[in-house]
Tab-separated table of C-alpha atoms and ligand atoms in Angstrom:
chain	number	residue	atom	x	y	z
A	16	MET	CA	19.147	-17.800	-11.165
A	17	ILE	CA	20.716	-20.706	-13.060
A	18	GLN	CA	18.894	-19.673	-16.166
A	19	SER	CA	19.883	-16.024	-15.803
A	20	SER	CA	23.600	-16.672	-15.292
A	21	GLY	CA	23.392	-18.971	-18.308
A	22	HIS	CA	22.033	-16.025	-20.257
A	23	ILE	CA	24.856	-13.816	-19.058
A	24	ARG	CA	27.473	-16.441	-19.851
A	25	GLY	CA	25.918	-16.917	-23.291
A	26	GLY	CA	25.993	-13.169	-23.744
A	27	LEU	CA	29.660	-13.002	-22.771
A	28	ARG	CA	30.569	-15.752	-25.210
A	29	PHE	CA	28.707	-13.842	-27.886
A	30	VAL	CA	30.468	-10.614	-26.910
A	31	GLY	CA	33.793	-12.437	-27.120
A	32	MET	CA	33.018	-13.612	-30.613
A	33	ILE	CA	32.325	-10.216	-32.107
A	34	ALA	CA	34.012	-7.926	-29.608
A	35	GLY	CA	34.514	-4.321	-30.597
A	36	THR	CA	31.302	-3.749	-32.478
A	37	ALA	CA	28.524	-1.559	-31.174
A	38	LEU	CA	26.050	-4.282	-32.030
A	39	CYS	CA	27.665	-6.679	-29.629
A	40	MET	CA	27.392	-4.270	-26.686
A	41	VAL	CA	23.710	-3.706	-27.328
A	42	THR	CA	23.107	-7.431	-27.580
A	43	PHE	CA	25.054	-8.137	-24.394
A	44	LYS	CA	23.121	-5.492	-22.472
A	45	ALA	CA	19.806	-6.886	-23.591
A	46	ILE	CA	20.766	-10.405	-22.586
A	47	ALA	CA	22.298	-9.404	-19.241
A	48	ALA	CA	19.224	-7.328	-18.306
A	49	ALA	CA	16.833	-10.248	-18.761
A	50	PRO	CA	16.597	-11.276	-15.054
A	51	ALA	CA	15.206	-7.847	-14.084
A	52	ASP	CA	12.957	-7.588	-17.078
A	53	ASN	CA	9.830	-6.879	-15.129
A	54	LEU	CA	8.936	-5.056	-11.928
A	55	ARG	CA	8.742	-8.134	-9.781
A	56	GLN	CA	12.179	-9.393	-10.759
A	57	ALA	CA	13.697	-5.928	-10.475
A	58	ALA	CA	12.256	-5.422	-6.983
A	59	ALA	CA	13.347	-8.879	-5.824
A	60	GLY	CA	16.949	-7.893	-6.544
A	61	ARG	CA	16.504	-5.046	-4.037
A	62	HIS	CA	14.672	-7.104	-1.403
A	63	ILE	CA	11.693	-4.842	-1.966
A	64	THR	CA	8.194	-6.215	-2.313
A	65	ILE	CA	6.301	-4.650	-5.202
A	66	GLY	CA	2.565	-4.516	-4.668
A	67	ALA	CA	-0.659	-3.339	-6.207
A	68	ALA	CA	-4.112	-2.753	-4.778
A	69	ALA	CA	-6.522	-5.133	-6.481
A	70	ALA	CA	-10.208	-6.013	-6.708
A	71	SER	CA	-11.577	-9.517	-7.179
A	72	ALA	CA	-14.166	-8.334	-9.725
A	73	TYR	CA	-11.435	-7.489	-12.227
A	74	LEU	CA	-9.630	-10.836	-12.057
A	75	ALA	CA	-11.872	-12.089	-14.852
A	76	GLU	CA	-10.640	-9.395	-17.256
A	77	PRO	CA	-8.250	-11.006	-19.751
A	78	ASP	CA	-5.516	-8.377	-19.319
A	79	TYR	CA	-5.864	-7.774	-15.589
A	80	ALA	CA	-4.918	-11.095	-13.986
A	81	PRO	CA	-1.813	-11.857	-16.079
A	82	ILE	CA	-0.269	-8.457	-15.305
A	83	LEU	CA	-1.147	-8.565	-11.607
A	84	GLY	CA	0.158	-12.103	-11.235
A	85	SER	CA	3.436	-11.610	-13.069
A	86	GLU	CA	4.505	-8.026	-12.388
A	87	PHE	CA	3.746	-7.855	-8.656
A	88	SER	CA	4.916	-9.882	-5.677
A	89	GLN	CA	2.112	-8.657	-3.418
A	90	LEU	CA	-1.498	-7.646	-3.640
A	91	GLN	CA	-3.719	-5.791	-1.231
A	92	ALA	CA	-7.488	-5.571	-1.400
A	93	GLU	CA	-8.416	-2.080	-2.568
A	94	ASN	CA	-11.734	-2.400	-0.728
A	95	GLU	CA	-12.678	-5.978	0.045
A	96	MET	CA	-11.114	-6.242	3.513
A	97	LYS	CA	-12.616	-2.968	4.765
A	98	PHE	CA	-15.192	-3.149	7.544
A	99	GLY	CA	-18.166	-2.237	5.369
A	100	LEU	CA	-17.461	-4.955	2.838
A	101	ILE	CA	-16.177	-7.759	5.022
A	102	HIS	CA	-18.516	-7.294	7.998
A	103	PRO	CA	-21.744	-6.091	6.378
A	104	ARG	CA	-24.175	-7.540	8.915
A	105	PRO	CA	-24.405	-7.203	12.716
A	106	ASP	CA	-22.925	-9.838	14.989
A	107	THR	CA	-26.446	-10.948	15.911
A	108	ASP	CA	-26.890	-12.151	12.309
A	109	ALA	CA	-26.206	-15.815	11.558
A	110	ASN	CA	-23.661	-14.734	8.973
A	111	PRO	CA	-22.140	-11.340	9.857
A	112	TYR	CA	-19.071	-11.608	7.617
A	113	ASN	CA	-18.573	-11.779	3.859
A	114	PHE	CA	-15.114	-13.071	3.051
A	115	LYS	CA	-15.895	-13.963	-0.559
A	116	GLY	CA	-14.088	-11.190	-2.442
A	117	ALA	CA	-11.119	-11.110	-0.084
A	118	ASP	CA	-10.781	-14.906	-0.195
A	119	ALA	CA	-10.724	-14.797	-4.007
A	120	LEU	CA	-7.882	-12.267	-3.875
A	121	VAL	CA	-5.965	-14.385	-1.361
A	122	ALA	CA	-6.421	-17.489	-3.541
A	123	PHE	CA	-5.170	-15.587	-6.582
A	124	ALA	CA	-2.141	-14.352	-4.650
A	125	GLN	CA	-1.327	-17.825	-3.381
A	126	SER	CA	-1.503	-19.330	-6.848
A	127	HIS	CA	0.911	-16.658	-8.087
A	128	ALA	CA	3.334	-16.819	-5.155
A	129	MET	CA	2.371	-13.323	-4.051
A	130	GLN	CA	2.164	-11.976	-0.518
A	131	VAL	CA	-1.052	-10.435	0.782
A	132	ARG	CA	-1.211	-7.265	2.851
A	133	GLY	CA	-4.372	-6.514	4.818
A	134	HIS	CA	-6.205	-3.190	4.623
A	135	THR	CA	-7.728	-2.031	6.955
A	136	LEU	CA	-9.192	-2.808	10.387
A	137	VAL	CA	-9.923	0.609	11.903
A	138	TRP	CA	-10.870	3.473	9.566
A	139	HIS	CA	-13.467	6.247	9.675
A	140	ASN	CA	-14.623	5.522	6.097
A	141	GLN	CA	-16.464	2.551	4.604
A	142	VAL	CA	-17.866	1.487	7.982
A	143	SER	CA	-21.016	-0.663	7.785
A	144	PRO	CA	-24.329	1.191	8.141
A	145	TRP	CA	-25.321	-1.181	10.950
A	146	VAL	CA	-22.408	0.205	13.014
A	147	ARG	CA	-22.858	3.846	12.020
A	148	GLU	CA	-26.589	3.834	12.584
A	149	GLY	CA	-26.707	1.454	15.535
A	150	ASN	CA	-26.543	4.042	18.349
A	151	TYR	CA	-24.071	1.902	20.217
A	152	THR	CA	-22.519	2.995	23.493
A	153	ALA	CA	-18.742	3.235	23.813
A	154	PRO	CA	-18.418	-0.147	25.567
A	155	GLU	CA	-20.647	-1.784	22.928
A	156	LEU	CA	-18.547	-0.265	20.176
A	157	ALA	CA	-15.400	-1.581	21.842
A	158	THR	CA	-16.863	-5.094	21.862
A	159	ILE	CA	-17.808	-4.762	18.185
A	160	LEU	CA	-14.361	-3.542	17.162
A	161	GLN	CA	-12.465	-6.111	19.209
A	162	GLY	CA	-14.640	-8.900	17.761
A	163	HIS	CA	-14.143	-7.547	14.244
A	164	ILE	CA	-10.362	-7.368	14.563
A	165	HIS	CA	-10.134	-10.850	16.056
A	166	ALA	CA	-12.484	-12.468	13.526
A	167	VAL	CA	-10.893	-10.911	10.450
A	168	MET	CA	-7.327	-11.530	11.551
A	169	THR	CA	-8.075	-15.102	12.583
A	170	HIS	CA	-9.704	-15.775	9.217
A	171	PHE	CA	-6.592	-14.600	7.367
A	172	ALA	CA	-3.957	-15.803	9.841
A	173	SER	CA	-0.880	-17.152	8.019
A	174	LYS	CA	-2.299	-15.788	4.744
A	175	VAL	CA	-1.965	-12.043	5.375
A	176	TYR	CA	1.533	-11.142	6.580
A	177	ALA	CA	0.888	-7.498	7.498
A	178	TRP	CA	-2.108	-5.330	8.354
A	179	ASP	CA	-2.952	-1.657	8.250
A	180	VAL	CA	-4.458	-1.883	11.718
A	181	VAL	CA	-5.415	1.784	11.904
A	182	ASN	CA	-5.825	4.057	8.887
A	183	GLU	CA	-5.944	7.866	8.775
A	184	ALA	CA	-6.546	8.610	12.463
A	185	PHE	CA	-4.932	12.076	12.451
A	186	ASN	CA	-5.934	15.469	11.070
A	187	ASP	CA	-3.474	17.479	8.997
A	188	ASP	CA	-2.594	19.605	12.027
A	189	GLY	CA	-1.620	16.541	14.035
A	190	THR	CA	-4.713	16.453	16.237
A	191	MET	CA	-6.868	13.338	16.477
A	192	ARG	CA	-9.464	12.928	13.741
A	193	SER	CA	-13.003	12.900	15.048
A	194	SER	CA	-14.609	9.610	14.005
A	195	ILE	CA	-16.959	6.848	15.011
A	196	TRP	CA	-14.004	4.954	16.496
A	197	TYR	CA	-12.347	7.821	18.351
A	198	ASP	CA	-15.089	10.027	19.763
A	199	LYS	CA	-18.453	9.654	17.939
A	200	PRO	CA	-19.124	7.872	20.275
A	201	GLY	CA	-15.749	6.188	19.925
A	202	ILE	CA	-13.822	4.017	22.294
A	203	GLY	CA	-11.288	6.580	23.462
A	204	ALA	CA	-12.726	10.089	23.318
A	205	GLY	CA	-10.304	12.629	24.772
A	206	ALA	CA	-7.602	10.022	25.358
A	207	GLY	CA	-5.497	10.758	22.267
A	208	THR	CA	-3.768	7.732	20.796
A	209	LYS	CA	-5.080	5.355	23.489
A	210	TYR	CA	-7.699	3.843	21.175
A	211	ILE	CA	-5.058	3.250	18.514
A	212	GLU	CA	-2.932	1.452	21.080
A	213	GLN	CA	-5.952	-0.634	22.032
A	214	ALA	CA	-6.549	-1.592	18.399
A	215	PHE	CA	-2.909	-2.681	18.009
A	216	ARG	CA	-3.132	-4.818	21.145
A	217	TRP	CA	-6.307	-6.491	19.865
A	218	ALA	CA	-4.661	-7.014	16.481
A	219	HIS	CA	-1.653	-8.665	18.089
A	220	GLU	CA	-4.018	-11.056	19.868
A	221	GLY	CA	-5.844	-11.687	16.565
A	222	ASP	CA	-2.683	-12.864	14.781
A	223	PRO	CA	0.525	-12.679	16.824
A	224	SER	CA	2.658	-13.335	13.742
A	225	ALA	CA	1.241	-10.524	11.571
A	226	LYS	CA	3.196	-7.306	11.148
A	227	LEU	CA	1.105	-4.400	12.368
A	228	PHE	CA	1.113	-1.020	10.607
A	229	TYR	CA	-0.255	2.465	11.106
A	230	ASN	CA	-1.110	3.956	7.663
A	231	ASP	CA	-1.892	7.534	6.608
A	232	TYR	CA	-1.794	10.074	3.743
A	233	ASP	CA	0.053	13.393	3.328
A	234	THR	CA	2.627	12.088	5.768
A	235	GLU	CA	5.459	11.629	3.277
A	236	GLU	CA	7.089	14.897	4.282
A	237	ILE	CA	8.001	16.131	7.724
A	238	ASN	CA	4.920	18.092	8.752
A	239	LYS	CA	2.479	18.374	11.646
A	240	LYS	CA	0.727	15.140	10.799
A	241	SER	CA	3.885	13.057	10.371
A	242	ASP	CA	5.273	14.658	13.555
A	243	ALA	CA	2.204	13.448	15.461
A	244	ILE	CA	2.554	9.942	14.018
A	245	TYR	CA	6.246	9.975	14.840
A	246	ALA	CA	5.510	10.945	18.454
A	247	MET	CA	2.947	8.149	18.700
A	248	ALA	CA	5.318	5.609	17.146
A	249	ALA	CA	8.177	6.604	19.464
A	250	ASP	CA	5.862	6.297	22.458
A	251	PHE	CA	4.529	2.901	21.284
A	252	LYS	CA	8.017	1.539	20.707
A	253	LYS	CA	9.159	2.748	24.121
A	254	ARG	CA	6.243	1.108	25.901
A	255	GLY	CA	6.211	-2.098	23.883
A	256	VAL	CA	2.915	-1.520	22.064
A	257	PRO	CA	2.989	-4.008	19.134
A	258	LEU	CA	3.628	-1.598	16.260
A	259	ASP	CA	5.882	-2.980	13.500
A	260	GLY	CA	5.727	-0.372	10.803
A	261	ILE	CA	4.351	2.759	9.204
A	262	GLY	CA	2.513	2.954	5.898
A	263	PHE	CA	2.950	6.072	3.789
A	264	GLN	CA	0.099	6.188	1.303
A	265	ALA	CA	1.820	8.536	-1.163
A	266	HIS	CA	-1.157	9.719	-3.200
A	267	VAL	CA	0.705	12.595	-4.799
A	268	SER	CA	0.608	15.009	-7.736
A	269	LEU	CA	3.507	16.391	-9.785
A	270	LYS	CA	3.910	19.090	-7.111
A	271	PHE	CA	5.748	16.470	-5.099
A	272	ASP	CA	8.573	16.599	-7.627
A	273	ASP	CA	10.371	19.320	-5.711
A	274	PRO	CA	13.869	18.827	-4.283
A	275	ALA	CA	12.826	20.221	-0.890
A	276	LYS	CA	9.837	17.861	-0.680
A	277	LEU	CA	11.828	14.843	-1.790
A	278	GLU	CA	14.548	15.635	0.706
A	279	SER	CA	11.979	15.987	3.456
A	280	PHE	CA	10.529	12.613	2.381
A	281	ALA	CA	13.932	10.916	2.684
A	282	LYS	CA	14.548	12.513	6.093
A	283	ASN	CA	11.096	11.536	7.281
A	284	LEU	CA	11.594	7.900	6.267
A	285	ASP	CA	14.914	7.970	8.020
A	286	ARG	CA	13.574	9.169	11.367
A	287	PHE	CA	10.915	6.442	11.401
A	288	ALA	CA	13.525	3.854	10.383
A	289	LYS	CA	15.641	4.893	13.353
A	290	LEU	CA	12.774	3.875	15.642
A	291	GLY	CA	13.277	0.336	14.341
A	292	LEU	CA	10.129	0.371	12.223
A	293	GLU	CA	9.530	-1.181	8.812
A	294	LEU	CA	8.405	1.347	6.205
A	295	HIS	CA	5.875	0.627	3.479
A	296	ILE	CA	4.839	2.881	0.627
A	297	THR	CA	1.319	1.611	0.488
A	298	GLU	CA	-0.907	3.463	-1.982
A	299	LEU	CA	1.347	5.223	-4.441
A	300	ASP	CA	-0.203	6.987	-7.396
A	301	ILE	CA	0.715	10.199	-9.201
A	302	ARG	CA	-2.314	11.997	-10.560
A	303	LEU	CA	-2.155	14.178	-13.674
A	304	SER	CA	-4.447	16.783	-15.207
A	305	ASP	CA	-3.873	15.513	-18.746
A	306	SER	CA	-2.180	12.664	-20.555
A	307	SER	CA	0.189	14.670	-22.753
A	308	ALA	CA	3.620	13.204	-23.462
A	309	GLU	CA	5.162	15.892	-21.203
A	310	SER	CA	2.891	14.979	-18.300
A	311	LEU	CA	3.535	11.262	-18.701
A	312	SER	CA	7.252	11.850	-18.759
A	313	ALA	CA	7.138	14.139	-15.698
A	314	GLN	CA	5.096	11.460	-13.974
A	315	ALA	CA	7.661	8.805	-14.898
A	316	LYS	CA	10.467	10.951	-13.475
A	317	LEU	CA	8.660	11.332	-10.166
A	318	TYR	CA	7.793	7.626	-9.969
A	319	GLY	CA	11.502	6.979	-10.439
A	320	GLU	CA	12.449	9.419	-7.672
A	321	ILE	CA	10.005	7.935	-5.180
A	322	THR	CA	11.245	4.445	-6.040
A	323	THR	CA	14.821	5.595	-5.501
A	324	ALA	CA	13.901	7.018	-2.080
A	325	CYS	CA	12.643	3.559	-1.103
A	326	VAL	CA	15.674	1.807	-2.594
A	327	ARG	CA	18.037	4.080	-0.647
A	328	GLN	CA	16.288	3.489	2.667
A	329	PRO	CA	17.036	-0.018	3.960
A	330	ALA	CA	13.898	-0.024	6.156
A	331	CYS	CA	11.668	0.584	3.112
A	332	LYS	CA	10.430	-2.885	2.241
A	333	LEU	CA	7.362	-2.267	0.122
A	334	LEU	CA	6.562	-0.176	-2.894
A	335	GLN	CA	2.893	-0.546	-3.703
A	336	THR	CA	0.732	1.332	-6.190
A	337	TRP	CA	-2.993	1.938	-5.711
A	338	GLY	CA	-4.113	-0.264	-8.571
A	339	PHE	CA	-1.962	-0.601	-11.671
A	340	THR	CA	-4.105	0.346	-14.672
A	341	ASP	CA	-5.734	3.717	-15.314
A	342	LYS	CA	-8.800	1.707	-16.274
A	343	HIS	CA	-9.363	1.010	-12.582
A	344	SER	CA	-8.084	3.921	-10.546
A	345	TRP	CA	-9.919	5.765	-7.800
A	346	ILE	CA	-8.447	9.131	-8.882
A	347	PRO	CA	-10.940	10.368	-11.534
A	348	GLN	CA	-13.799	9.791	-9.132
A	349	PHE	CA	-12.177	11.460	-6.129
A	350	TYR	CA	-10.121	14.239	-7.784
A	351	LYS	CA	-12.238	16.087	-10.353
A	352	GLY	CA	-10.498	16.528	-13.695
A	353	GLN	CA	-7.498	14.411	-12.730
A	354	GLY	CA	-6.451	10.892	-13.566
A	355	TRP	CA	-3.826	8.926	-15.549
A	356	ALA	CA	-2.180	8.129	-12.223
A	357	LEU	CA	-0.901	4.571	-12.685
A	358	LEU	CA	1.642	2.491	-14.631
A	359	TRP	CA	-0.526	0.987	-17.354
A	360	ASP	CA	-3.008	3.044	-19.353
A	361	GLU	CA	-6.708	2.276	-19.771
A	362	LYS	CA	-5.891	-0.191	-22.533
A	363	TYR	CA	-3.296	-1.993	-20.445
A	364	GLN	CA	-0.384	-0.485	-22.343
A	365	LYS	CA	2.701	0.256	-20.260
A	366	LYS	CA	3.286	3.967	-19.645
A	367	PRO	CA	6.708	5.638	-19.222
A	368	ALA	CA	6.211	5.340	-15.444
A	369	TYR	CA	6.586	1.573	-15.708
A	370	GLU	CA	10.103	1.702	-17.081
A	371	ALA	CA	11.042	4.516	-14.667
A	372	ILE	CA	10.195	2.323	-11.677
A	373	ARG	CA	11.852	-0.770	-13.145
A	374	SER	CA	15.006	1.100	-13.937
A	375	ALA	CA	15.134	2.844	-10.520
A	376	LEU	CA	14.888	-0.600	-8.921
A	377	VAL	CA	17.729	-1.954	-11.021
A	378	HIS	CA	20.156	0.974	-10.758
I	25	XIL	C1	-10.375	4.067	-1.834
I	25	XIL	C2	-10.665	3.088	-2.961
I	25	XIL	O1	-9.633	3.165	-3.904
I	25	XIL	C3	-11.986	3.394	-3.600
I	25	XIL	O2	-12.339	2.393	-4.527
I	25	XIL	C4	-13.084	3.518	-2.532
I	25	XIL	O3	-14.276	3.942	-3.132
I	25	XIL	C5	-12.674	4.502	-1.455
I	25	XIL	O4	-11.432	4.135	-0.906
I	25	XIL	N1	-6.880	5.961	1.368
I	25	XIL	C6	-7.070	4.628	1.673
I	25	XIL	C7	-7.779	3.747	0.733
I	25	XIL	O5	-6.550	4.156	2.702
I	25	XIL	O6	-8.491	2.724	1.366
I	25	XIL	C8	-8.696	4.529	-0.174
I	25	XIL	O7	-9.215	3.643	-1.156
I	25	XIL	C9	-7.950	5.685	-0.825
I	25	XIL	C10	-7.416	6.624	0.224
């Protein structure tokens, strides 16, 4: 702060010296903008955390670590805290857990004064084969899940400030997703959101100081799925179930750049905020079908609009992208023919989207 006001004062003195010329205005602007020169500084001015999903394997890449550590104030493991990776062996094994990758990410975050967000404790995907193929009964599965939640949250207590406790538990039509945790065999078949409630209660025991989130995709707009999550959240808040916030993944395409959709997004955020919940945009990326200048500029515009929606909503405290370089993005593998979804290109060059987010944070 001291340094930045010094810059501004220096700029003003300079402006005073050669006032009236166009050159001086340009110079003043450049000097005054210095404190919000990168994403992290720009977001800090808004009290928004700016995050990226990360993977420990890439930290050794010369361009990866410096960008992650300077541009972002939070990281989240893209995969390394998921059940399948962190709990690869049964509890009967001498060493059921593998915290190596996640610990490396936490250490990196700590040495760069970044927060760490945990992802995810209960999800239908990336579950260890020993659980999927173990033919466990419902009570056995409950013991496994409770132990998993407690062990992982205890390991990261005071290091991970917030957790996606449950991820993607609803279908698009608002019904419960059939999964190993819900009904196959599950721990709450036929009982709706009861198993989610149970997971949140276990998570609160695991680390009473962690903020606990429900996270899902295609829930940015008001629709059947976000209605179902809203009903659950309202019920949880009313009954004192320890739910602190909602994560909106925001894996979108350019189709989302539609005034009606963006308005619905703002209204949706608002209704959740009114329940007293914290809102996180957790996995933002905007996939494209090509990398033409037009597409990159349309992408930048939409990144700016989504950032502005978060800036305008006081309960929106996190803007996080799902990775940061197109070199390491899940999109090409999961959406055939699409890609170019992030802020840096495959060669770690900033794309127009970068400046769109920075400027939406500043203005
Ligand atoms: C994805 C990862 O990015 C991939 O590397 C992995 O192969 C599959 O999972 N919703 C989520 C994330 O909550 O955990 C998913 O991450 C993307 C969709």
